[in-house]
């Protein structure tokens, strides 16, 4: 009886792993694969940077959208172009805000 229960647990764990690999391009605390789809700029709310560590084996730019996070390949020029546009946007907001407050 105990072994049947144990195999059910193992099967459940296995299918959880399979589900996880199906969405492996999606962020799970660490980017393991790159998302290949280009995201429209207006959907991006921000970004973060992942560098190679023991846990995370790839460098990545992570774009944050309302739906979640997407792991991008920093080798793509359009990815860095988006990063620069986000920086310019932040600078613009800073300029406006600091003007408003003198
Ligand atoms: C913000 O202000 C700085 C200094 O005044 C200026 O050089 C820069 O071009 C401005 N940036 C934007 C995005 O407006």
mmCIF file with all atom_site columns, C-alpha atoms in Angstrom, residues 25-101:
data_model
loop_
_atom_site.group_PDB
_atom_site.id
_atom_site.type_symbol
_atom_site.label_atom_id
_atom_site.label_alt_id
_atom_site.label_comp_id
_atom_site.label_asym_id
_atom_site.label_entity_id
_atom_site.label_seq_id
_atom_site.pdbx_PDB_ins_code
_atom_site.Cartn_x
_atom_site.Cartn_y
_atom_site.Cartn_z
_atom_site.occupancy
_atom_site.B_iso_or_equiv
_atom_site.pdbx_formal_charge
_atom_site.auth_seq_id
_atom_site.auth_comp_id
_atom_site.auth_asym_id
_atom_site.auth_atom_id
_atom_site.pdbx_PDB_model_num
ATOM 1  C CA . UNK A 1 25  ? 11.269 29.728 -21.832 1.00 0.00 ? 25  UNK A CA 1
ATOM 2  C CA . UNK A 1 26  ? 9.247  31.435 -19.124 1.00 0.00 ? 26  UNK A CA 1
ATOM 3  C CA . UNK A 1 27  ? 10.889 32.822 -16.032 1.00 0.00 ? 27  UNK A CA 1
ATOM 4  C CA . UNK A 1 28  ? 11.091 30.455 -13.022 1.00 0.00 ? 28  UNK A CA 1
ATOM 5  C CA . UNK A 1 29  ? 13.335 32.426 -10.739 1.00 0.00 ? 29  UNK A CA 1
ATOM 6  C CA . UNK A 1 30  ? 16.152 31.885 -13.198 1.00 0.00 ? 30  UNK A CA 1
ATOM 7  C CA . UNK A 1 31  ? 16.392 32.025 -16.984 1.00 0.00 ? 31  UNK A CA 1
ATOM 8  C CA . UNK A 1 32  ? 17.497 28.726 -18.478 1.00 0.00 ? 32  UNK A CA 1
ATOM 9  C CA . UNK A 1 33  ? 16.450 29.312 -22.068 1.00 0.00 ? 33  UNK A CA 1
ATOM 10 C CA . UNK A 1 34  ? 15.839 32.355 -24.202 1.00 0.00 ? 34  UNK A CA 1
ATOM 11 C CA . UNK A 1 35  ? 12.415 33.384 -25.391 1.00 0.00 ? 35  UNK A CA 1
ATOM 12 C CA . UNK A 1 36  ? 12.669 33.729 -29.156 1.00 0.00 ? 36  UNK A CA 1
ATOM 13 C CA . UNK A 1 37  ? 9.584  35.870 -29.774 1.00 0.00 ? 37  UNK A CA 1
ATOM 14 C CA . UNK A 1 38  ? 10.129 39.589 -30.072 1.00 0.00 ? 38  UNK A CA 1
ATOM 15 C CA . UNK A 1 39  ? 7.887  41.517 -27.670 1.00 0.00 ? 39  UNK A CA 1
ATOM 16 C CA . UNK A 1 40  ? 6.235  44.812 -28.714 1.00 0.00 ? 40  UNK A CA 1
ATOM 17 C CA . UNK A 1 41  ? 8.009  47.625 -26.857 1.00 0.00 ? 41  UNK A CA 1
ATOM 18 C CA . UNK A 1 42  ? 4.816  49.082 -25.378 1.00 0.00 ? 42  UNK A CA 1
ATOM 19 C CA . UNK A 1 43  ? 4.154  45.845 -23.489 1.00 0.00 ? 43  UNK A CA 1
ATOM 20 C CA . UNK A 1 44  ? 7.412  46.087 -21.553 1.00 0.00 ? 44  UNK A CA 1
ATOM 21 C CA . UNK A 1 45  ? 7.158  47.639 -18.101 1.00 0.00 ? 45  UNK A CA 1
ATOM 22 C CA . UNK A 1 46  ? 10.769 47.171 -17.112 1.00 0.00 ? 46  UNK A CA 1
ATOM 23 C CA . UNK A 1 47  ? 13.756 44.907 -17.223 1.00 0.00 ? 47  UNK A CA 1
ATOM 24 C CA . UNK A 1 48  ? 16.309 43.178 -15.077 1.00 0.00 ? 48  UNK A CA 1
ATOM 25 C CA . UNK A 1 49  ? 19.673 41.616 -15.777 1.00 0.00 ? 49  UNK A CA 1
ATOM 26 C CA . UNK A 1 50  ? 20.729 38.054 -15.073 1.00 0.00 ? 50  UNK A CA 1
ATOM 27 C CA . UNK A 1 51  ? 24.401 37.202 -15.079 1.00 0.00 ? 51  UNK A CA 1
ATOM 28 C CA . UNK A 1 52  ? 25.872 33.723 -15.060 1.00 0.00 ? 52  UNK A CA 1
ATOM 29 C CA . UNK A 1 53  ? 26.008 32.146 -11.596 1.00 0.00 ? 53  UNK A CA 1
ATOM 30 C CA . UNK A 1 54  ? 26.152 28.605 -10.286 1.00 0.00 ? 54  UNK A CA 1
ATOM 31 C CA . UNK A 1 55  ? 22.359 28.506 -10.321 1.00 0.00 ? 55  UNK A CA 1
ATOM 32 C CA . UNK A 1 56  ? 21.758 30.381 -13.555 1.00 0.00 ? 56  UNK A CA 1
ATOM 33 C CA . UNK A 1 57  ? 23.861 29.246 -16.477 1.00 0.00 ? 57  UNK A CA 1
ATOM 34 C CA . UNK A 1 58  ? 23.096 31.955 -19.010 1.00 0.00 ? 58  UNK A CA 1
ATOM 35 C CA . UNK A 1 59  ? 23.342 35.719 -19.230 1.00 0.00 ? 59  UNK A CA 1
ATOM 36 C CA . UNK A 1 60  ? 19.998 37.265 -19.946 1.00 0.00 ? 60  UNK A CA 1
ATOM 37 C CA . UNK A 1 61  ? 18.010 40.452 -20.116 1.00 0.00 ? 61  UNK A CA 1
ATOM 38 C CA . UNK A 1 62  ? 14.649 39.790 -18.486 1.00 0.00 ? 62  UNK A CA 1
ATOM 39 C CA . UNK A 1 63  ? 11.780 41.896 -19.779 1.00 0.00 ? 63  UNK A CA 1
ATOM 40 C CA . UNK A 1 64  ? 8.887  42.365 -17.394 1.00 0.00 ? 64  UNK A CA 1
ATOM 41 C CA . UNK A 1 65  ? 5.475  42.521 -18.983 1.00 0.00 ? 65  UNK A CA 1
ATOM 42 C CA . UNK A 1 66  ? 2.058  42.567 -17.396 1.00 0.00 ? 66  UNK A CA 1
ATOM 43 C CA . UNK A 1 67  ? 1.785  38.843 -18.130 1.00 0.00 ? 67  UNK A CA 1
ATOM 44 C CA . UNK A 1 68  ? 5.097  37.887 -16.604 1.00 0.00 ? 68  UNK A CA 1
ATOM 45 C CA . UNK A 1 69  ? 8.776  37.801 -17.388 1.00 0.00 ? 69  UNK A CA 1
ATOM 46 C CA . UNK A 1 70  ? 10.537 36.892 -20.593 1.00 0.00 ? 70  UNK A CA 1
ATOM 47 C CA . UNK A 1 71  ? 14.168 35.843 -20.872 1.00 0.00 ? 71  UNK A CA 1
ATOM 48 C CA . UNK A 1 72  ? 15.920 37.541 -23.771 1.00 0.00 ? 72  UNK A CA 1
ATOM 49 C CA . UNK A 1 73  ? 19.231 36.889 -25.426 1.00 0.00 ? 73  UNK A CA 1
ATOM 50 C CA . UNK A 1 74  ? 21.460 39.930 -24.802 1.00 0.00 ? 74  UNK A CA 1
ATOM 51 C CA . UNK A 1 75  ? 23.261 39.190 -28.080 1.00 0.00 ? 75  UNK A CA 1
ATOM 52 C CA . UNK A 1 76  ? 20.300 40.553 -30.040 1.00 0.00 ? 76  UNK A CA 1
ATOM 53 C CA . UNK A 1 77  ? 20.640 44.223 -30.957 1.00 0.00 ? 77  UNK A CA 1
ATOM 54 C CA . UNK A 1 78  ? 16.908 44.835 -30.584 1.00 0.00 ? 78  UNK A CA 1
ATOM 55 C CA . UNK A 1 79  ? 17.094 43.685 -26.966 1.00 0.00 ? 79  UNK A CA 1
ATOM 56 C CA . UNK A 1 80  ? 19.728 46.301 -26.136 1.00 0.00 ? 80  UNK A CA 1
ATOM 57 C CA . UNK A 1 81  ? 17.789 48.837 -28.185 1.00 0.00 ? 81  UNK A CA 1
ATOM 58 C CA . UNK A 1 82  ? 14.783 48.207 -25.907 1.00 0.00 ? 82  UNK A CA 1
ATOM 59 C CA . UNK A 1 83  ? 17.008 48.566 -22.828 1.00 0.00 ? 83  UNK A CA 1
ATOM 60 C CA . UNK A 1 84  ? 18.237 51.946 -24.108 1.00 0.00 ? 84  UNK A CA 1
ATOM 61 C CA . UNK A 1 85  ? 14.690 53.055 -24.842 1.00 0.00 ? 85  UNK A CA 1
ATOM 62 C CA . UNK A 1 86  ? 13.660 52.087 -21.299 1.00 0.00 ? 86  UNK A CA 1
ATOM 63 C CA . UNK A 1 87  ? 16.608 54.085 -19.934 1.00 0.00 ? 87  UNK A CA 1
ATOM 64 C CA . UNK A 1 88  ? 15.622 57.102 -22.030 1.00 0.00 ? 88  UNK A CA 1
ATOM 65 C CA . UNK A 1 89  ? 12.048 56.751 -20.810 1.00 0.00 ? 89  UNK A CA 1
ATOM 66 C CA . UNK A 1 90  ? 13.245 56.668 -17.192 1.00 0.00 ? 90  UNK A CA 1
ATOM 67 C CA . UNK A 1 91  ? 15.441 59.725 -17.835 1.00 0.00 ? 91  UNK A CA 1
ATOM 68 C CA . UNK A 1 92  ? 12.479 61.537 -19.372 1.00 0.00 ? 92  UNK A CA 1
ATOM 69 C CA . UNK A 1 93  ? 10.334 60.797 -16.325 1.00 0.00 ? 93  UNK A CA 1
ATOM 70 C CA . UNK A 1 94  ? 13.185 61.924 -14.077 1.00 0.00 ? 94  UNK A CA 1
ATOM 71 C CA . UNK A 1 95  ? 13.594 65.177 -16.021 1.00 0.00 ? 95  UNK A CA 1
ATOM 72 C CA . UNK A 1 96  ? 9.873  65.896 -15.869 1.00 0.00 ? 96  UNK A CA 1
ATOM 73 C CA . UNK A 1 97  ? 9.600  65.094 -12.183 1.00 0.00 ? 97  UNK A CA 1
ATOM 74 C CA . UNK A 1 98  ? 12.647 67.102 -11.146 1.00 0.00 ? 98  UNK A CA 1
ATOM 75 C CA . UNK A 1 99  ? 11.364 70.085 -13.172 1.00 0.00 ? 99  UNK A CA 1
ATOM 76 C CA . UNK A 1 100 ? 8.011  69.864 -11.429 1.00 0.00 ? 100 UNK A CA 1
ATOM 77 C CA . UNK A 1 101 ? 9.719  69.904 -8.076  1.00 0.00 ? 101 UNK A CA 1
#
